[in-house]
Amino acid sequence: KRKGIDEAVNYLTGKAEYLRYDTALERGWPIATGIIEGACRHLVKDRLDITGARWGLSGAEAVLKLRAVRANGDFDAYWAWHQQQEFIRNHQARYRDQVIPTA
């Protein structure tokens, strides 16, 4: 029992600078987990916890990344980058010096 208590004390002591709730409250920062829990529900649970859905790790991760990009308002910038990467992968890398072979 003592070992567990010591580990908890050491952990909290090491994170003391991040646990200044008085400072956070003075600055108007949220200290409750409700905001984080709400974001998790919105981004994760609402999409992945659909009845009958089956998710593999890579598919779930891809969908969550897209949802986060969209929720952050970065989708247009991401999509432009994605299209550029697709062009490079499908065209530029295949046809050196921009020469497309003809039949």
mmCIF file of N, CA and C in Angstrom:
data_model
loop_
_atom_site.group_PDB
_atom_site.id
_atom_site.type_symbol
_atom_site.label_atom_id
_atom_site.label_comp_id
_atom_site.label_asym_id
_atom_site.label_seq_id
_atom_site.Cartn_x
_atom_site.Cartn_y
_atom_site.Cartn_z
ATOM 1 N N LYS A 1 0.824 -1.203 0.000
ATOM 2 C CA LYS A 1 0.000 0.000 0.000
ATOM 3 C C LYS A 1 0.862 1.259 0.000
ATOM 4 N N ARG A 2 1.911 1.244 0.768
ATOM 5 C CA ARG A 2 2.767 2.415 0.886
ATOM 6 C C ARG A 2 3.399 2.778 -0.455
ATOM 7 N N LYS A 3 3.787 1.753 -1.236
ATOM 8 C CA LYS A 3 4.426 2.008 -2.527
ATOM 9 C C LYS A 3 3.481 2.786 -3.450
ATOM 10 N N GLY A 4 2.223 2.376 -3.500
ATOM 11 C CA GLY A 4 1.243 3.060 -4.335
ATOM 12 C C GLY A 4 1.033 4.504 -3.920
ATOM 13 N N ILE A 5 0.994 4.732 -2.622
ATOM 14 C CA ILE A 5 0.821 6.096 -2.117
ATOM 15 C C ILE A 5 2.041 6.941 -2.466
ATOM 16 N N ASP A 6 3.224 6.366 -2.271
ATOM 17 C CA ASP A 6 4.454 7.094 -2.612
ATOM 18 C C ASP A 6 4.496 7.443 -4.099
ATOM 19 N N GLU A 7 4.096 6.518 -4.950
ATOM 20 C CA GLU A 7 4.084 6.783 -6.394
ATOM 21 C C GLU A 7 3.113 7.911 -6.733
ATOM 22 N N ALA A 8 1.945 7.899 -6.101
ATOM 23 C CA ALA A 8 0.959 8.951 -6.348
ATOM 24 C C ALA A 8 1.488 10.312 -5.892
ATOM 25 N N VAL A 9 2.104 10.349 -4.713
ATOM 26 C CA VAL A 9 2.662 11.602 -4.200
ATOM 27 C C VAL A 9 3.769 12.104 -5.120
ATOM 28 N N ASN A 10 4.645 11.221 -5.541
ATOM 29 C CA ASN A 10 5.736 11.617 -6.443
ATOM 30 C C ASN A 10 5.194 12.149 -7.765
ATOM 31 N N TYR A 11 4.161 11.497 -8.279
ATOM 32 C CA TYR A 11 3.560 11.945 -9.536
ATOM 33 C C TYR A 11 2.987 13.354 -9.382
ATOM 34 N N LEU A 12 2.182 13.545 -8.341
ATOM 35 C CA LEU A 12 1.546 14.849 -8.136
ATOM 36 C C LEU A 12 2.571 15.934 -7.822
ATOM 37 N N THR A 13 3.588 15.598 -7.059
ATOM 38 C CA THR A 13 4.640 16.567 -6.753
ATOM 39 C C THR A 13 5.366 16.983 -8.028
ATOM 40 N N GLY A 14 5.603 16.025 -8.902
ATOM 41 C CA GLY A 14 6.275 16.323 -10.166
ATOM 42 C C GLY A 14 5.433 17.152 -11.120
ATOM 43 N N LYS A 15 4.133 17.135 -10.943
ATOM 44 C CA LYS A 15 3.218 17.892 -11.813
ATOM 45 C C LYS A 15 2.650 19.124 -11.125
ATOM 46 N N ALA A 16 3.217 19.512 -9.996
ATOM 47 C CA ALA A 16 2.659 20.599 -9.182
ATOM 48 C C ALA A 16 2.466 21.889 -9.971
ATOM 49 N N GLU A 17 3.405 22.209 -10.861
ATOM 50 C CA GLU A 17 3.277 23.463 -11.611
ATOM 51 C C GLU A 17 2.063 23.464 -12.537
ATOM 52 N N TYR A 18 1.560 22.289 -12.887
ATOM 53 C CA TYR A 18 0.386 22.191 -13.756
ATOM 54 C C TYR A 18 -0.916 22.125 -12.958
ATOM 55 N N LEU A 19 -0.814 22.085 -11.658
ATOM 56 C CA LEU A 19 -1.990 21.928 -10.814
ATOM 57 C C LEU A 19 -2.329 23.210 -10.057
ATOM 58 N N ARG A 20 -1.982 24.336 -10.603
ATOM 59 C CA ARG A 20 -2.241 25.630 -9.972
ATOM 60 C C ARG A 20 -3.652 26.093 -10.334
ATOM 61 N N TYR A 21 -4.627 25.482 -9.685
ATOM 62 C CA TYR A 21 -6.013 25.802 -9.982
ATOM 63 C C TYR A 21 -6.350 27.245 -9.624
ATOM 64 N N ASP A 22 -5.720 27.784 -8.597
ATOM 65 C CA ASP A 22 -5.988 29.175 -8.230
ATOM 66 C C ASP A 22 -5.600 30.125 -9.360
ATOM 67 N N THR A 23 -4.460 29.866 -9.984
ATOM 68 C CA THR A 23 -4.012 30.690 -11.111
ATOM 69 C C THR A 23 -4.948 30.521 -12.304
ATOM 70 N N ALA A 24 -5.336 29.291 -12.564
ATOM 71 C CA ALA A 24 -6.241 29.027 -13.689
ATOM 72 C C ALA A 24 -7.566 29.755 -13.500
ATOM 73 N N LEU A 25 -8.106 29.701 -12.304
ATOM 74 C CA LEU A 25 -9.373 30.378 -12.037
ATOM 75 C C LEU A 25 -9.237 31.894 -12.173
ATOM 76 N N GLU A 26 -8.129 32.448 -11.694
ATOM 77 C CA GLU A 26 -7.904 33.893 -11.823
ATOM 78 C C GLU A 26 -7.874 34.326 -13.284
ATOM 79 N N ARG A 27 -7.333 33.474 -14.140
ATOM 80 C CA ARG A 27 -7.208 33.807 -15.564
ATOM 81 C C ARG A 27 -8.431 33.399 -16.381
ATOM 82 N N GLY A 28 -9.409 32.803 -15.722
ATOM 83 C CA GLY A 28 -10.627 32.412 -16.414
ATOM 84 C C GLY A 28 -10.502 31.136 -17.222
ATOM 85 N N TRP A 29 -9.491 30.341 -16.922
ATOM 86 C CA TRP A 29 -9.289 29.082 -17.641
ATOM 87 C C TRP A 29 -10.188 28.006 -17.048
ATOM 88 N N PRO A 30 -10.655 27.086 -17.869
ATOM 89 C CA PRO A 30 -11.478 25.995 -17.329
ATOM 90 C C PRO A 30 -10.612 25.022 -16.529
ATOM 91 N N ILE A 31 -11.135 24.567 -15.403
ATOM 92 C CA ILE A 31 -10.402 23.583 -14.611
ATOM 93 C C ILE A 31 -11.165 22.267 -14.513
ATOM 94 N N ALA A 32 -12.369 22.246 -14.987
ATOM 95 C CA ALA A 32 -13.166 21.023 -14.946
ATOM 96 C C ALA A 32 -12.894 20.192 -16.193
ATOM 97 N N THR A 33 -13.244 18.932 -16.145
ATOM 98 C CA THR A 33 -13.008 18.050 -17.287
ATOM 99 C C THR A 33 -14.179 18.037 -18.256
ATOM 100 N N GLY A 34 -15.232 18.762 -17.950
ATOM 101 C CA GLY A 34 -16.422 18.734 -18.791
ATOM 102 C C GLY A 34 -16.160 19.123 -20.233
ATOM 103 N N ILE A 35 -15.294 20.098 -20.452
ATOM 104 C CA ILE A 35 -14.983 20.535 -21.812
ATOM 105 C C ILE A 35 -14.298 19.415 -22.578
ATOM 106 N N ILE A 36 -13.339 18.765 -21.936
ATOM 107 C CA ILE A 36 -12.615 17.664 -22.573
ATOM 108 C C ILE A 36 -13.549 16.488 -22.811
ATOM 109 N N GLU A 37 -14.349 16.160 -21.817
ATOM 110 C CA GLU A 37 -15.282 15.045 -21.971
ATOM 111 C C GLU A 37 -16.289 15.325 -23.081
ATOM 112 N N GLY A 38 -16.749 16.567 -23.175
ATOM 113 C CA GLY A 38 -17.674 16.932 -24.242
ATOM 114 C C GLY A 38 -17.036 16.802 -25.612
ATOM 115 N N ALA A 39 -15.776 17.216 -25.721
ATOM 116 C CA ALA A 39 -15.067 17.082 -27.000
ATOM 117 C C ALA A 39 -14.878 15.617 -27.357
ATOM 118 N N CYS A 40 -14.556 14.798 -26.370
ATOM 119 C CA CYS A 40 -14.404 13.356 -26.632
ATOM 120 C C CYS A 40 -15.722 12.759 -27.111
ATOM 121 N N ARG A 41 -16.809 13.144 -26.457
ATOM 122 C CA ARG A 41 -18.108 12.627 -26.887
ATOM 123 C C ARG A 41 -18.411 13.074 -28.310
ATOM 124 N N HIS A 42 -18.185 14.356 -28.583
ATOM 125 C CA HIS A 42 -18.492 14.908 -29.903
ATOM 126 C C HIS A 42 -17.622 14.275 -30.988
ATOM 127 N N LEU A 43 -16.326 14.192 -30.762
ATOM 128 C CA LEU A 43 -15.408 13.686 -31.790
ATOM 129 C C LEU A 43 -15.384 12.166 -31.870
ATOM 130 N N VAL A 44 -15.427 11.504 -30.740
ATOM 131 C CA VAL A 44 -15.198 10.062 -30.720
ATOM 132 C C VAL A 44 -16.500 9.277 -30.618
ATOM 133 N N LYS A 45 -17.183 9.412 -29.507
ATOM 134 C CA LYS A 45 -18.330 8.553 -29.227
ATOM 135 C C LYS A 45 -19.451 8.709 -30.244
ATOM 136 N N ASP A 46 -19.784 9.944 -30.600
ATOM 137 C CA ASP A 46 -20.897 10.155 -31.529
ATOM 138 C C ASP A 46 -20.663 9.477 -32.873
ATOM 139 N N ARG A 47 -19.420 9.281 -33.260
ATOM 140 C CA ARG A 47 -19.131 8.670 -34.556
ATOM 141 C C ARG A 47 -18.840 7.181 -34.449
ATOM 142 N N LEU A 48 -18.059 6.793 -33.460
ATOM 143 C CA LEU A 48 -17.616 5.401 -33.394
ATOM 144 C C LEU A 48 -18.582 4.489 -32.658
ATOM 145 N N ASP A 49 -19.489 5.059 -31.892
ATOM 146 C CA ASP A 49 -20.407 4.241 -31.098
ATOM 147 C C ASP A 49 -21.769 4.104 -31.767
ATOM 148 N N ILE A 50 -21.755 4.001 -33.093
ATOM 149 C CA ILE A 50 -22.991 3.828 -33.847
ATOM 150 C C ILE A 50 -23.380 2.352 -33.804
ATOM 151 N N THR A 51 -24.634 2.072 -33.575
ATOM 152 C CA THR A 51 -25.101 0.699 -33.494
ATOM 153 C C THR A 51 -24.742 -0.068 -34.760
ATOM 154 N N GLY A 52 -24.118 -1.212 -34.573
ATOM 155 C CA GLY A 52 -23.766 -2.084 -35.684
ATOM 156 C C GLY A 52 -22.443 -1.764 -36.352
ATOM 157 N N ALA A 53 -21.820 -0.656 -35.990
ATOM 158 C CA ALA A 53 -20.550 -0.279 -36.624
ATOM 159 C C ALA A 53 -19.421 -1.149 -36.093
ATOM 160 N N ARG A 54 -18.520 -1.507 -36.971
ATOM 161 C CA ARG A 54 -17.321 -2.263 -36.605
ATOM 162 C C ARG A 54 -16.119 -1.461 -37.075
ATOM 163 N N TRP A 55 -15.198 -1.204 -36.193
ATOM 164 C CA TRP A 55 -14.048 -0.377 -36.519
ATOM 165 C C TRP A 55 -12.758 -1.120 -36.251
ATOM 166 N N GLY A 56 -11.872 -1.063 -37.218
ATOM 167 C CA GLY A 56 -10.498 -1.476 -36.985
ATOM 168 C C GLY A 56 -9.736 -0.254 -36.495
ATOM 169 N N LEU A 57 -8.579 -0.466 -35.932
ATOM 170 C CA LEU A 57 -7.807 0.643 -35.377
ATOM 171 C C LEU A 57 -7.449 1.687 -36.434
ATOM 172 N N SER A 58 -6.978 1.253 -37.596
ATOM 173 C CA SER A 58 -6.551 2.226 -38.614
ATOM 174 C C SER A 58 -7.736 3.017 -39.167
ATOM 175 N N GLY A 59 -8.869 2.362 -39.379
ATOM 176 C CA GLY A 59 -10.049 3.063 -39.880
ATOM 177 C C GLY A 59 -10.598 4.058 -38.870
ATOM 178 N N ALA A 60 -10.663 3.642 -37.610
ATOM 179 C CA ALA A 60 -11.151 4.537 -36.562
ATOM 180 C C ALA A 60 -10.226 5.740 -36.413
ATOM 181 N N GLU A 61 -8.933 5.486 -36.461
ATOM 182 C CA GLU A 61 -7.967 6.577 -36.327
ATOM 183 C C GLU A 61 -8.085 7.562 -37.485
ATOM 184 N N ALA A 62 -8.268 7.060 -38.697
ATOM 185 C CA ALA A 62 -8.400 7.934 -39.865
ATOM 186 C C ALA A 62 -9.651 8.806 -39.756
ATOM 187 N N VAL A 63 -10.760 8.214 -39.348
ATOM 188 C CA VAL A 63 -12.006 8.970 -39.215
ATOM 189 C C VAL A 63 -11.884 10.022 -38.117
ATOM 190 N N LEU A 64 -11.257 9.661 -37.008
ATOM 191 C CA LEU A 64 -11.107 10.624 -35.915
ATOM 192 C C LEU A 64 -10.197 11.783 -36.303
ATOM 193 N N LYS A 65 -9.163 11.502 -37.078
ATOM 194 C CA LYS A 65 -8.292 12.590 -37.543
ATOM 195 C C LYS A 65 -9.070 13.556 -38.433
ATOM 196 N N LEU A 66 -9.881 13.019 -39.336
ATOM 197 C CA LEU A 66 -10.686 13.885 -40.207
ATOM 198 C C LEU A 66 -11.700 14.694 -39.408
ATOM 199 N N ARG A 67 -12.326 14.066 -38.423
ATOM 200 C CA ARG A 67 -13.294 14.790 -37.592
ATOM 201 C C ARG A 67 -12.613 15.917 -36.813
ATOM 202 N N ALA A 68 -11.405 15.660 -36.326
ATOM 203 C CA ALA A 68 -10.674 16.694 -35.588
ATOM 204 C C ALA A 68 -10.294 17.850 -36.506
ATOM 205 N N VAL A 69 -9.834 17.535 -37.710
ATOM 206 C CA VAL A 69 -9.472 18.580 -38.679
ATOM 207 C C VAL A 69 -10.698 19.428 -39.013
ATOM 208 N N ARG A 70 -11.811 18.776 -39.209
ATOM 209 C CA ARG A 70 -13.050 19.494 -39.533
ATOM 210 C C ARG A 70 -13.517 20.347 -38.350
ATOM 211 N N ALA A 71 -13.486 19.776 -37.151
ATOM 212 C CA ALA A 71 -13.935 20.504 -35.962
ATOM 213 C C ALA A 71 -13.047 21.711 -35.670
ATOM 214 N N ASN A 72 -11.773 21.628 -36.009
ATOM 215 C CA ASN A 72 -10.842 22.734 -35.777
ATOM 216 C C ASN A 72 -10.924 23.811 -36.849
ATOM 217 N N GLY A 73 -11.714 23.570 -37.897
ATOM 218 C CA GLY A 73 -11.831 24.547 -38.973
ATOM 219 C C GLY A 73 -10.677 24.511 -39.954
ATOM 220 N N ASP A 74 -9.925 23.411 -39.953
ATOM 221 C CA ASP A 74 -8.750 23.296 -40.813
ATOM 222 C C ASP A 74 -8.976 22.410 -42.033
ATOM 223 N N PHE A 75 -10.223 22.049 -42.314
ATOM 224 C CA PHE A 75 -10.465 21.075 -43.373
ATOM 225 C C PHE A 75 -10.036 21.584 -44.745
ATOM 226 N N ASP A 76 -10.311 22.832 -45.082
ATOM 227 C CA ASP A 76 -9.946 23.349 -46.410
ATOM 228 C C ASP A 76 -8.436 23.311 -46.623
ATOM 229 N N ALA A 77 -7.677 23.715 -45.615
ATOM 230 C CA ALA A 77 -6.209 23.666 -45.724
ATOM 231 C C ALA A 77 -5.731 22.223 -45.832
ATOM 232 N N TYR A 78 -6.340 21.333 -45.040
ATOM 233 C CA TYR A 78 -5.963 19.918 -45.109
ATOM 234 C C TYR A 78 -6.268 19.355 -46.494
ATOM 235 N N TRP A 79 -7.438 19.677 -47.030
ATOM 236 C CA TRP A 79 -7.836 19.108 -48.316
ATOM 237 C C TRP A 79 -6.918 19.583 -49.443
ATOM 238 N N ALA A 80 -6.517 20.840 -49.405
ATOM 239 C CA ALA A 80 -5.569 21.347 -50.412
ATOM 240 C C ALA A 80 -4.247 20.590 -50.312
ATOM 241 N N TRP A 81 -3.779 20.373 -49.097
ATOM 242 C CA TRP A 81 -2.542 19.605 -48.891
ATOM 243 C C TRP A 81 -2.718 18.168 -49.385
ATOM 244 N N HIS A 82 -3.848 17.570 -49.058
ATOM 245 C CA HIS A 82 -4.129 16.185 -49.465
ATOM 246 C C HIS A 82 -4.127 16.051 -50.993
ATOM 247 N N GLN A 83 -4.776 16.980 -51.678
ATOM 248 C CA GLN A 83 -4.809 16.928 -53.138
ATOM 249 C C GLN A 83 -3.411 17.087 -53.728
ATOM 250 N N GLN A 84 -2.610 17.949 -53.141
ATOM 251 C CA GLN A 84 -1.235 18.117 -53.613
ATOM 252 C C GLN A 84 -0.447 16.816 -53.430
ATOM 253 N N GLN A 85 -0.622 16.160 -52.295
ATOM 254 C CA GLN A 85 0.078 14.901 -52.045
ATOM 255 C C GLN A 85 -0.384 13.809 -53.013
ATOM 256 N N GLU A 86 -1.664 13.784 -53.319
ATOM 257 C CA GLU A 86 -2.183 12.809 -54.285
ATOM 258 C C GLU A 86 -1.597 13.056 -55.671
ATOM 259 N N PHE A 87 -1.500 14.321 -56.062
ATOM 260 C CA PHE A 87 -0.910 14.649 -57.358
ATOM 261 C C PHE A 87 0.537 14.176 -57.414
ATOM 262 N N ILE A 88 1.287 14.469 -56.369
ATOM 263 C CA ILE A 88 2.689 14.043 -56.335
ATOM 264 C C ILE A 88 2.780 12.525 -56.420
ATOM 265 N N ARG A 89 1.952 11.838 -55.642
ATOM 266 C CA ARG A 89 2.000 10.372 -55.612
ATOM 267 C C ARG A 89 1.568 9.760 -56.937
ATOM 268 N N ASN A 90 0.533 10.293 -57.547
ATOM 269 C CA ASN A 90 -0.038 9.679 -58.750
ATOM 270 C C ASN A 90 0.564 10.162 -60.059
ATOM 271 N N HIS A 91 1.119 11.359 -60.090
ATOM 272 C CA HIS A 91 1.575 11.911 -61.360
ATOM 273 C C HIS A 91 3.036 12.321 -61.339
ATOM 274 N N GLN A 92 3.357 13.242 -60.463
ATOM 275 C CA GLN A 92 4.697 13.807 -60.465
ATOM 276 C C GLN A 92 5.768 12.746 -60.216
ATOM 277 N N ALA A 93 5.541 11.860 -59.293
ATOM 278 C CA ALA A 93 6.538 10.832 -58.987
ATOM 279 C C ALA A 93 6.641 9.792 -60.100
ATOM 280 N N ARG A 94 5.588 9.595 -60.858
ATOM 281 C CA ARG A 94 5.597 8.586 -61.928
ATOM 282 C C ARG A 94 6.226 9.097 -63.210
ATOM 283 N N TYR A 95 6.076 10.369 -63.482
ATOM 284 C CA TYR A 95 6.539 10.924 -64.748
ATOM 285 C C TYR A 95 7.635 11.947 -64.476
ATOM 286 N N ARG A 96 8.861 11.488 -64.492
ATOM 287 C CA ARG A 96 10.008 12.362 -64.226
ATOM 288 C C ARG A 96 10.060 13.478 -65.269
ATOM 289 N N ASP A 97 10.470 14.633 -64.868
ATOM 290 C CA ASP A 97 10.596 15.805 -65.734
ATOM 291 C C ASP A 97 9.277 16.172 -66.405
ATOM 292 N N GLN A 98 8.171 15.772 -65.807
ATOM 293 C CA GLN A 98 6.831 16.105 -66.299
ATOM 294 C C GLN A 98 6.567 15.585 -67.710
ATOM 295 N N VAL A 99 7.276 14.557 -68.155
ATOM 296 C CA VAL A 99 7.070 13.969 -69.475
ATOM 297 C C VAL A 99 6.119 12.788 -69.321
ATOM 298 N N ILE A 100 4.991 12.888 -69.995
ATOM 299 C CA ILE A 100 4.004 11.813 -69.943
ATOM 300 C C ILE A 100 4.155 10.984 -71.204
ATOM 301 N N PRO A 101 4.407 9.688 -71.064
ATOM 302 C CA PRO A 101 4.583 8.853 -72.260
ATOM 303 C C PRO A 101 3.305 8.808 -73.095
ATOM 304 N N THR A 102 3.452 8.798 -74.398
ATOM 305 C CA THR A 102 2.299 8.713 -75.298
ATOM 306 C C THR A 102 2.304 7.361 -75.985
ATOM 307 N N ALA A 103 1.141 6.956 -76.438
ATOM 308 C CA ALA A 103 1.010 5.645 -77.082
ATOM 309 C C ALA A 103 1.457 5.686 -78.517
#
